[in-house]
PDB file of C-alpha atoms in Angstrom:
ATOM      1  CA  UNK A 119       6.888  15.706  37.784  1.00 66.00           C
ATOM      2  CA  UNK A 120       6.995  12.647  36.149  1.00 80.00           C
ATOM      3  CA  UNK A 121       3.970  11.381  34.362  1.00 91.00           C
ATOM      4  CA  UNK A 122       2.912   8.097  35.666  1.00 97.00           C
ATOM      5  CA  UNK A 123       2.876   5.219  33.102  1.00 98.00           C
ATOM      6  CA  UNK A 124      -0.880   4.185  34.400  1.00 98.00           C
ATOM      7  CA  UNK A 125      -3.697   6.220  35.518  1.00 98.00           C
ATOM      8  CA  UNK A 126      -6.420   4.073  36.791  1.00 98.00           C
ATOM      9  CA  UNK A 127      -9.830   6.087  36.477  1.00 98.00           C
ATOM     10  CA  UNK A 128     -13.004   4.555  38.733  1.00 98.00           C
ATOM     11  CA  UNK A 129     -16.132   6.320  38.043  1.00 97.00           C
ATOM     12  CA  UNK A 130     -18.262   6.059  41.370  1.00 97.00           C
ATOM     13  CA  UNK A 131     -21.765   6.402  42.412  1.00 96.00           C
ATOM     14  CA  UNK A 132     -22.592   5.666  46.092  1.00 96.00           C
ATOM     15  CA  UNK A 133     -19.989   3.296  46.464  1.00 96.00           C
ATOM     16  CA  UNK A 134     -18.982   4.583  50.073  1.00 96.00           C
ATOM     17  CA  UNK A 135     -19.284   0.488  50.958  1.00 95.00           C
ATOM     18  CA  UNK A 136     -17.054  -0.897  48.221  1.00 95.00           C
ATOM     19  CA  UNK A 137     -14.587   1.592  46.853  1.00 97.00           C
ATOM     20  CA  UNK A 138     -12.173   1.293  49.940  1.00 97.00           C
ATOM     21  CA  UNK A 139     -11.636  -2.259  49.521  1.00 97.00           C
ATOM     22  CA  UNK A 140     -11.042  -1.659  45.701  1.00 97.00           C
ATOM     23  CA  UNK A 141      -8.413   0.999  46.095  1.00 98.00           C
ATOM     24  CA  UNK A 142      -6.796  -1.215  48.908  1.00 98.00           C
ATOM     25  CA  UNK A 143      -6.542  -3.871  46.583  1.00 97.00           C
ATOM     26  CA  UNK A 144      -5.168  -1.702  43.434  1.00 98.00           C
ATOM     27  CA  UNK A 145      -2.513  -0.136  45.530  1.00 98.00           C
ATOM     28  CA  UNK A 146      -1.347  -3.384  46.951  1.00 98.00           C
ATOM     29  CA  UNK A 147      -0.899  -4.398  43.492  1.00 98.00           C
ATOM     30  CA  UNK A 148       0.450  -1.225  42.110  1.00 98.00           C
ATOM     31  CA  UNK A 149       2.927  -0.825  44.892  1.00 97.00           C
ATOM     32  CA  UNK A 150       4.699  -4.278  43.612  1.00 97.00           C
ATOM     33  CA  UNK A 151       5.302  -2.999  40.097  1.00 97.00           C
ATOM     34  CA  UNK A 152       8.196  -1.376  38.317  1.00 96.00           C
ATOM     35  CA  UNK A 153       6.235   1.637  36.931  1.00 97.00           C
ATOM     36  CA  UNK A 154       4.576   4.739  38.100  1.00 97.00           C
ATOM     37  CA  UNK A 155       0.711   5.077  38.563  1.00 98.00           C
ATOM     38  CA  UNK A 156      -1.978   7.065  40.014  1.00 98.00           C
ATOM     39  CA  UNK A 157      -5.754   6.468  40.996  1.00 98.00           C
ATOM     40  CA  UNK A 158      -8.623   8.903  40.148  1.00 98.00           C
ATOM     41  CA  UNK A 159     -12.052   8.499  41.642  1.00 98.00           C
ATOM     42  CA  UNK A 160     -14.543  10.388  39.873  1.00 98.00           C
ATOM     43  CA  UNK A 161     -17.648  10.858  42.109  1.00 98.00           C
ATOM     44  CA  UNK A 162     -20.890  11.247  40.224  1.00 97.00           C
ATOM     45  CA  UNK A 163     -23.028  13.003  42.330  1.00 97.00           C
ATOM     46  CA  UNK A 164     -23.028  10.264  44.906  1.00 97.00           C
ATOM     47  CA  UNK A 165     -25.581  10.834  47.947  1.00 97.00           C
ATOM     48  CA  UNK A 166     -23.577   8.930  50.351  1.00 97.00           C
ATOM     49  CA  UNK A 167     -19.982   9.769  51.663  1.00 97.00           C
ATOM     50  CA  UNK A 168     -17.865   8.282  48.543  1.00 97.00           C
ATOM     51  CA  UNK A 169     -15.855  11.396  47.952  1.00 97.00           C
ATOM     52  CA  UNK A 170     -14.984  12.032  51.615  1.00 97.00           C
ATOM     53  CA  UNK A 171     -14.303   8.466  52.577  1.00 98.00           C
ATOM     54  CA  UNK A 172     -11.599   8.297  49.563  1.00 98.00           C
ATOM     55  CA  UNK A 173     -10.219  11.761  50.537  1.00 98.00           C
ATOM     56  CA  UNK A 174     -10.000  10.640  54.321  1.00 98.00           C
ATOM     57  CA  UNK A 175      -8.419   7.261  53.596  1.00 98.00           C
ATOM     58  CA  UNK A 176      -6.486   7.717  50.505  1.00 98.00           C
ATOM     59  CA  UNK A 177      -4.862  11.268  50.682  1.00 97.00           C
ATOM     60  CA  UNK A 178      -2.809  10.059  47.506  1.00 97.00           C
ATOM     61  CA  UNK A 179      -5.718   9.520  45.694  1.00 98.00           C
ATOM     62  CA  UNK A 180      -7.249  12.170  43.299  1.00 98.00           C
ATOM     63  CA  UNK A 181     -10.989  12.689  43.818  1.00 98.00           C
ATOM     64  CA  UNK A 182     -13.201  14.593  41.368  1.00 98.00           C
ATOM     65  CA  UNK A 183     -16.740  15.241  42.213  1.00 97.00           C
ATOM     66  CA  UNK A 184     -19.546  16.739  40.210  1.00 96.00           C
ATOM     67  CA  UNK A 185     -23.311  17.659  40.396  1.00 95.00           C
ATOM     68  CA  UNK A 186     -25.935  16.674  39.173  1.00 96.00           C
ATOM     69  CA  UNK A 187     -25.433  12.940  38.222  1.00 95.00           C
ATOM     70  CA  UNK A 188     -24.320  12.588  34.828  1.00 95.00           C
ATOM     71  CA  UNK A 189     -23.370   8.941  33.926  1.00 94.00           C
ATOM     72  CA  UNK A 190     -20.549   6.528  33.852  1.00 94.00           C
ATOM     73  CA  UNK A 191     -19.474   7.704  30.334  1.00 96.00           C
ATOM     74  CA  UNK A 192     -19.112  11.463  31.669  1.00 97.00           C
ATOM     75  CA  UNK A 193     -17.233  10.295  34.677  1.00 98.00           C
ATOM     76  CA  UNK A 194     -14.680   8.300  32.715  1.00 98.00           C
ATOM     77  CA  UNK A 195     -14.102  11.232  30.291  1.00 98.00           C
ATOM     78  CA  UNK A 196     -13.650  13.660  33.196  1.00 98.00           C
ATOM     79  CA  UNK A 197     -11.134  11.178  34.613  1.00 98.00           C
ATOM     80  CA  UNK A 198      -9.448  10.986  31.363  1.00 98.00           C
ATOM     81  CA  UNK A 199      -9.089  14.797  31.204  1.00 98.00           C
ATOM     82  CA  UNK A 200      -7.517  14.900  34.943  1.00 98.00           C
ATOM     83  CA  UNK A 201      -5.133  12.057  33.986  1.00 98.00           C
ATOM     84  CA  UNK A 202      -1.530  12.129  33.406  1.00 98.00           C
ATOM     85  CA  UNK A 203      -0.787   8.692  32.426  1.00 98.00           C
ATOM     86  CA  UNK A 204       0.552   7.264  29.213  1.00 98.00           C
ATOM     87  CA  UNK A 205      -2.089   4.454  29.521  1.00 98.00           C
ATOM     88  CA  UNK A 206      -5.561   4.466  31.178  1.00 98.00           C
ATOM     89  CA  UNK A 207      -7.479   1.778  32.903  1.00 98.00           C
ATOM     90  CA  UNK A 208     -11.007   2.267  33.262  1.00 98.00           C
ATOM     91  CA  UNK A 209     -12.389   0.001  36.014  1.00 97.00           C
ATOM     92  CA  UNK A 210     -15.520  -0.510  37.887  1.00 95.00           C
ATOM     93  CA  UNK A 211     -15.323   0.634  41.322  1.00 95.00           C
ATOM     94  CA  UNK A 212     -16.575  -2.722  42.917  1.00 93.00           C
ATOM     95  CA  UNK A 213     -13.585  -4.305  41.557  1.00 93.00           C
ATOM     96  CA  UNK A 214     -15.453  -7.200  39.709  1.00 93.00           C
ATOM     97  CA  UNK A 215     -12.466  -7.672  37.510  1.00 96.00           C
ATOM     98  CA  UNK A 216      -9.612  -8.258  40.009  1.00 96.00           C
ATOM     99  CA  UNK A 217      -6.627  -5.832  39.305  1.00 97.00           C
ATOM    100  CA  UNK A 218      -3.945  -8.582  38.815  1.00 97.00           C
ATOM    101  CA  UNK A 219      -5.895  -9.352  35.504  1.00 97.00           C
ATOM    102  CA  UNK A 220      -4.109  -6.225  33.902  1.00 98.00           C
ATOM    103  CA  UNK A 221      -0.953  -8.706  33.791  1.00 97.00           C
ATOM    104  CA  UNK A 222      -2.767  -9.758  30.678  1.00 97.00           C
ATOM    105  CA  UNK A 223      -3.217  -6.631  28.729  1.00 98.00           C
ATOM    106  CA  UNK A 224       0.324  -5.490  28.767  1.00 98.00           C
ATOM    107  CA  UNK A 225       1.358  -8.025  26.177  1.00 98.00           C
ATOM    108  CA  UNK A 226      -1.442  -6.924  23.886  1.00 98.00           C
ATOM    109  CA  UNK A 227      -0.225  -3.323  24.308  1.00 98.00           C
ATOM    110  CA  UNK A 228       3.456  -4.371  23.570  1.00 97.00           C
ATOM    111  CA  UNK A 229       2.121  -6.100  20.197  1.00 98.00           C
ATOM    112  CA  UNK A 230       0.510  -2.672  18.915  1.00 98.00           C
ATOM    113  CA  UNK A 231      -2.790  -2.513  20.573  1.00 98.00           C
ATOM    114  CA  UNK A 232      -4.165   0.802  21.261  1.00 98.00           C
ATOM    115  CA  UNK A 233      -7.324  -0.372  23.094  1.00 98.00           C
ATOM    116  CA  UNK A 234      -7.719  -3.623  25.102  1.00 98.00           C
ATOM    117  CA  UNK A 235     -11.009  -4.701  26.654  1.00 98.00           C
ATOM    118  CA  UNK A 236     -11.751  -7.198  29.168  1.00 97.00           C
ATOM    119  CA  UNK A 237     -14.096  -9.914  28.266  1.00 96.00           C
ATOM    120  CA  UNK A 238     -16.250 -12.465  30.372  1.00 93.00           C
ATOM    121  CA  UNK A 239     -17.280 -14.029  27.170  1.00 91.00           C
ATOM    122  CA  UNK A 240     -14.281 -15.599  25.444  1.00 94.00           C
ATOM    123  CA  UNK A 241     -12.761 -19.115  25.779  1.00 94.00           C
ATOM    124  CA  UNK A 242     -10.519 -18.730  29.301  1.00 94.00           C
ATOM    125  CA  UNK A 243     -12.855 -16.317  30.981  1.00 94.00           C
ATOM    126  CA  UNK A 244     -13.364 -17.091  34.739  1.00 91.00           C
ATOM    127  CA  UNK A 245     -16.621 -16.315  36.296  1.00 87.00           C
ATOM    128  CA  UNK A 246     -16.209 -16.743  40.044  1.00 80.00           C
ATOM    129  CA  UNK A 247     -19.517 -15.368  41.069  1.00 66.00           C
ATOM    130  CA  UNK A 248     -22.174 -15.447  38.018  1.00 64.00           C
ATOM    131  CA  UNK A 249     -25.035 -12.742  37.924  1.00 60.00           C
ATOM    132  CA  UNK A 250     -28.501 -13.800  38.543  1.00 59.00           C
ATOM    133  CA  UNK A 251     -29.885 -15.614  35.413  1.00 50.00           C
ATOM    134  CA  UNK A 252     -32.019 -12.598  34.215  1.00 55.00           C
ATOM    135  CA  UNK A 253     -29.011 -10.238  34.083  1.00 62.00           C
ATOM    136  CA  UNK A 254     -26.897 -12.682  32.014  1.00 64.00           C
ATOM    137  CA  UNK A 255     -29.805 -13.111  29.555  1.00 62.00           C
ATOM    138  CA  UNK A 256     -30.197  -9.476  29.214  1.00 66.00           C
ATOM    139  CA  UNK A 257     -26.545  -9.233  28.774  1.00 67.00           C
ATOM    140  CA  UNK A 258     -26.737 -11.435  25.795  1.00 72.00           C
ATOM    141  CA  UNK A 259     -29.932  -9.967  24.311  1.00 76.00           C
ATOM    142  CA  UNK A 260     -28.104  -6.334  24.400  1.00 79.00           C
ATOM    143  CA  UNK A 261     -25.122  -7.702  22.787  1.00 79.00           C
ATOM    144  CA  UNK A 262     -27.263  -9.265  20.094  1.00 77.00           C
ATOM    145  CA  UNK A 263     -28.807  -5.991  19.728  1.00 79.00           C
ATOM    146  CA  UNK A 264     -25.529  -4.422  19.172  1.00 82.00           C
ATOM    147  CA  UNK A 265     -24.467  -7.030  16.365  1.00 82.00           C
ATOM    148  CA  UNK A 266     -27.576  -6.425  14.640  1.00 82.00           C
ATOM    149  CA  UNK A 267     -26.956  -2.530  14.760  1.00 85.00           C
ATOM    150  CA  UNK A 268     -23.679  -3.254  13.178  1.00 83.00           C
ATOM    151  CA  UNK A 269     -21.814  -1.619  16.207  1.00 86.00           C
ATOM    152  CA  UNK A 270     -19.566  -4.218  17.313  1.00 87.00           C
ATOM    153  CA  UNK A 271     -17.767  -7.474  16.822  1.00 88.00           C
ATOM    154  CA  UNK A 272     -17.236  -8.304  20.454  1.00 93.00           C
ATOM    155  CA  UNK A 273     -19.323 -10.595  22.509  1.00 91.00           C
ATOM    156  CA  UNK A 274     -18.727  -8.514  25.759  1.00 92.00           C
ATOM    157  CA  UNK A 275     -18.702  -4.747  25.298  1.00 92.00           C
ATOM    158  CA  UNK A 276     -19.795  -3.844  28.825  1.00 90.00           C
ATOM    159  CA  UNK A 277     -17.117  -5.409  31.133  1.00 92.00           C
ATOM    160  CA  UNK A 278     -15.826  -2.487  33.348  1.00 93.00           C
ATOM    161  CA  UNK A 279     -12.307  -3.076  32.749  1.00 97.00           C
ATOM    162  CA  UNK A 280     -10.719  -1.433  29.793  1.00 98.00           C
ATOM    163  CA  UNK A 281      -7.216  -0.265  28.889  1.00 98.00           C
ATOM    164  CA  UNK A 282      -6.373   2.399  26.402  1.00 98.00           C
ATOM    165  CA  UNK A 283      -3.455   4.272  25.215  1.00 98.00           C
ATOM    166  CA  UNK A 284      -3.360   8.135  25.602  1.00 98.00           C
ATOM    167  CA  UNK A 285      -3.304   8.466  21.923  1.00 97.00           C
ATOM    168  CA  UNK A 286      -6.399   6.320  21.629  1.00 98.00           C
ATOM    169  CA  UNK A 287      -8.175   8.317  24.529  1.00 98.00           C
ATOM    170  CA  UNK A 288      -6.975  11.641  22.584  1.00 98.00           C
ATOM    171  CA  UNK A 289      -9.053  10.347  19.360  1.00 98.00           C
ATOM    172  CA  UNK A 290     -12.024   8.871  21.301  1.00 98.00           C
ATOM    173  CA  UNK A 291     -12.690  11.107  24.123  1.00 98.00           C
ATOM    174  CA  UNK A 292     -13.400  14.424  22.194  1.00 97.00           C
ATOM    175  CA  UNK A 293     -15.918  12.515  19.857  1.00 97.00           C
ATOM    176  CA  UNK A 294     -17.800  10.820  22.871  1.00 97.00           C
ATOM    177  CA  UNK A 295     -21.315  12.034  23.103  1.00 96.00           C
ATOM    178  CA  UNK A 296     -22.904   9.506  25.481  1.00 95.00           C
ATOM    179  CA  UNK A 297     -22.561  10.136  29.248  1.00 95.00           C
ATOM    180  CA  UNK A 298     -24.229   6.913  30.283  1.00 92.00           C
ATOM    181  CA  UNK A 299     -23.540   3.056  29.857  1.00 86.00           C
ATOM    182  CA  UNK A 300     -23.677   3.805  25.812  1.00 90.00           C
ATOM    183  CA  UNK A 301     -20.203   5.145  26.129  1.00 94.00           C
ATOM    184  CA  UNK A 302     -18.525   1.659  26.143  1.00 94.00           C
ATOM    185  CA  UNK A 303     -19.825   0.892  22.721  1.00 94.00           C
ATOM    186  CA  UNK A 304     -19.549   4.226  21.621  1.00 96.00           C
ATOM    187  CA  UNK A 305     -15.611   4.200  22.392  1.00 97.00           C
ATOM    188  CA  UNK A 306     -15.319   0.719  20.261  1.00 96.00           C
ATOM    189  CA  UNK A 307     -17.289   2.363  17.404  1.00 95.00           C
ATOM    190  CA  UNK A 308     -14.948   5.414  17.427  1.00 97.00           C
ATOM    191  CA  UNK A 309     -12.085   3.260  17.540  1.00 97.00           C
ATOM    192  CA  UNK A 310     -13.017   1.321  14.569  1.00 95.00           C
ATOM    193  CA  UNK A 311     -13.666   4.501  12.436  1.00 96.00           C
ATOM    194  CA  UNK A 312     -10.289   5.746  13.237  1.00 97.00           C
ATOM    195  CA  UNK A 313      -8.620   2.434  12.685  1.00 97.00           C
ATOM    196  CA  UNK A 314      -7.483   1.845  16.146  1.00 98.00           C
ATOM    197  CA  UNK A 315      -6.361  -1.634  16.961  1.00 98.00           C
ATOM    198  CA  UNK A 316      -8.801  -3.021  19.645  1.00 98.00           C
ATOM    199  CA  UNK A 317      -7.738  -6.484  21.255  1.00 98.00           C
ATOM    200  CA  UNK A 318     -10.003  -8.270  23.671  1.00 97.00           C
ATOM    201  CA  UNK A 319      -8.605 -10.591  26.573  1.00 98.00           C
ATOM    202  CA  UNK A 320     -10.616 -13.198  28.768  1.00 97.00           C
ATOM    203  CA  UNK A 321     -10.787 -12.100  32.406  1.00 97.00           C
ATOM    204  CA  UNK A 322     -11.619 -13.191  35.780  1.00 95.00           C
ATOM    205  CA  UNK A 323     -14.826 -11.654  36.936  1.00 90.00           C
ATOM    206  CA  UNK A 324     -16.841 -11.941  40.376  1.00 87.00           C
ATOM    207  CA  UNK A 325     -20.486 -10.407  40.367  1.00 76.00           C
ATOM    208  CA  UNK A 326     -21.047  -7.754  43.040  1.00 71.00           C
ATOM    209  CA  UNK A 327     -24.706  -8.674  44.528  1.00 64.00           C
ATOM    210  CA  UNK A 328     -25.016  -4.962  45.207  1.00 63.00           C
ATOM    211  CA  UNK A 329     -24.935  -3.634  41.624  1.00 55.00           C
ATOM    212  CA  UNK A 330     -25.551  -0.117  40.638  1.00 55.00           C
ATOM    213  CA  UNK A 331     -27.316  -1.418  37.554  1.00 56.00           C
ATOM    214  CA  UNK A 332     -31.065  -1.330  37.549  1.00 50.00           C
ATOM    215  CA  UNK A 333     -32.323  -4.382  35.563  1.00 49.00           C
ATOM    216  CA  UNK A 334     -35.080  -2.495  33.953  1.00 51.00           C
ATOM    217  CA  UNK A 335     -34.461   1.069  33.878  1.00 54.00           C
ATOM    218  CA  UNK A 336     -30.916   1.153  32.994  1.00 62.00           C
ATOM    219  CA  UNK A 337     -31.357  -1.600  30.391  1.00 71.00           C
ATOM    220  CA  UNK A 338     -33.987   0.615  28.565  1.00 81.00           C
ATOM    221  CA  UNK A 339     -31.401   3.488  28.904  1.00 83.00           C
ATOM    222  CA  UNK A 340     -28.395   1.388  27.249  1.00 82.00           C
ATOM    223  CA  UNK A 341     -30.819   0.544  24.270  1.00 87.00           C
ATOM    224  CA  UNK A 342     -31.630   4.034  23.802  1.00 89.00           C
ATOM    225  CA  UNK A 343     -27.872   4.932  23.904  1.00 90.00           C
ATOM    226  CA  UNK A 344     -27.020   2.340  21.474  1.00 90.00           C
ATOM    227  CA  UNK A 345     -29.718   3.533  18.794  1.00 92.00           C
ATOM    228  CA  UNK A 346     -28.188   6.967  19.528  1.00 93.00           C
ATOM    229  CA  UNK A 347     -24.809   5.912  18.717  1.00 93.00           C
ATOM    230  CA  UNK A 348     -26.157   3.843  15.603  1.00 94.00           C
ATOM    231  CA  UNK A 349     -27.517   7.177  14.333  1.00 96.00           C
ATOM    232  CA  UNK A 350     -24.476   9.160  14.953  1.00 95.00           C
ATOM    233  CA  UNK A 351     -22.532   6.565  13.082  1.00 93.00           C
ATOM    234  CA  UNK A 352     -24.797   6.667  10.252  1.00 93.00           C
ATOM    235  CA  UNK A 353     -24.495  10.595   9.956  1.00 95.00           C
ATOM    236  CA  UNK A 354     -20.863  10.526  10.244  1.00 95.00           C
ATOM    237  CA  UNK A 355     -20.550  12.351  13.566  1.00 94.00           C
ATOM    238  CA  UNK A 356     -17.614  10.292  14.826  1.00 95.00           C
ATOM    239  CA  UNK A 357     -15.383  11.216  11.812  1.00 90.00           C
TER     240      UNK A 357
END
């Protein structure tokens, strides 16, 4: 069987109300492209009917389900393991970044990038629906912490729209240790250590009011994971 050019991985937790719309928009876009693709939904121990809905409505979409709940990073790695594509797009299941923004990423790949990240903080980014003010301030504070820890030079590490070559995944995924939201910064840290070329692209973004991220508890967890990544970096675990 011919391997697809693109694999799209959608980590999901209780996305019954949103994932169908996202998959429909992705499939509508992909049907117009001249390359082959696949979509992989990774259900992270949802308590709703996320997995069953996808199986019933989209029989050509691969569904992986695991228990107990492990986190976004774990789900992304599991999707990579099952994928066949030469390039992997990791996207939030709510489709906050529209799939046609992918058009901006391919030129970076063609110019030699191994890893392209969407950014809501670059000039040219378009925020159609903004987050509440407290979430925006928390995001800025988190990014400041990452800079103080020496973990990133990018102004937006958490945008859920990232494209990686399979070669980059083969370097990053076996070294990933964080199962939660810390995986995003861990990927970038590993990429830097192994001299992978990372580029950023301004994207259009629409905030979903039904966010699965808890403003208080998940923020505390992200800080803990960032400190863990800093420690791993300091002791050479990613080499």
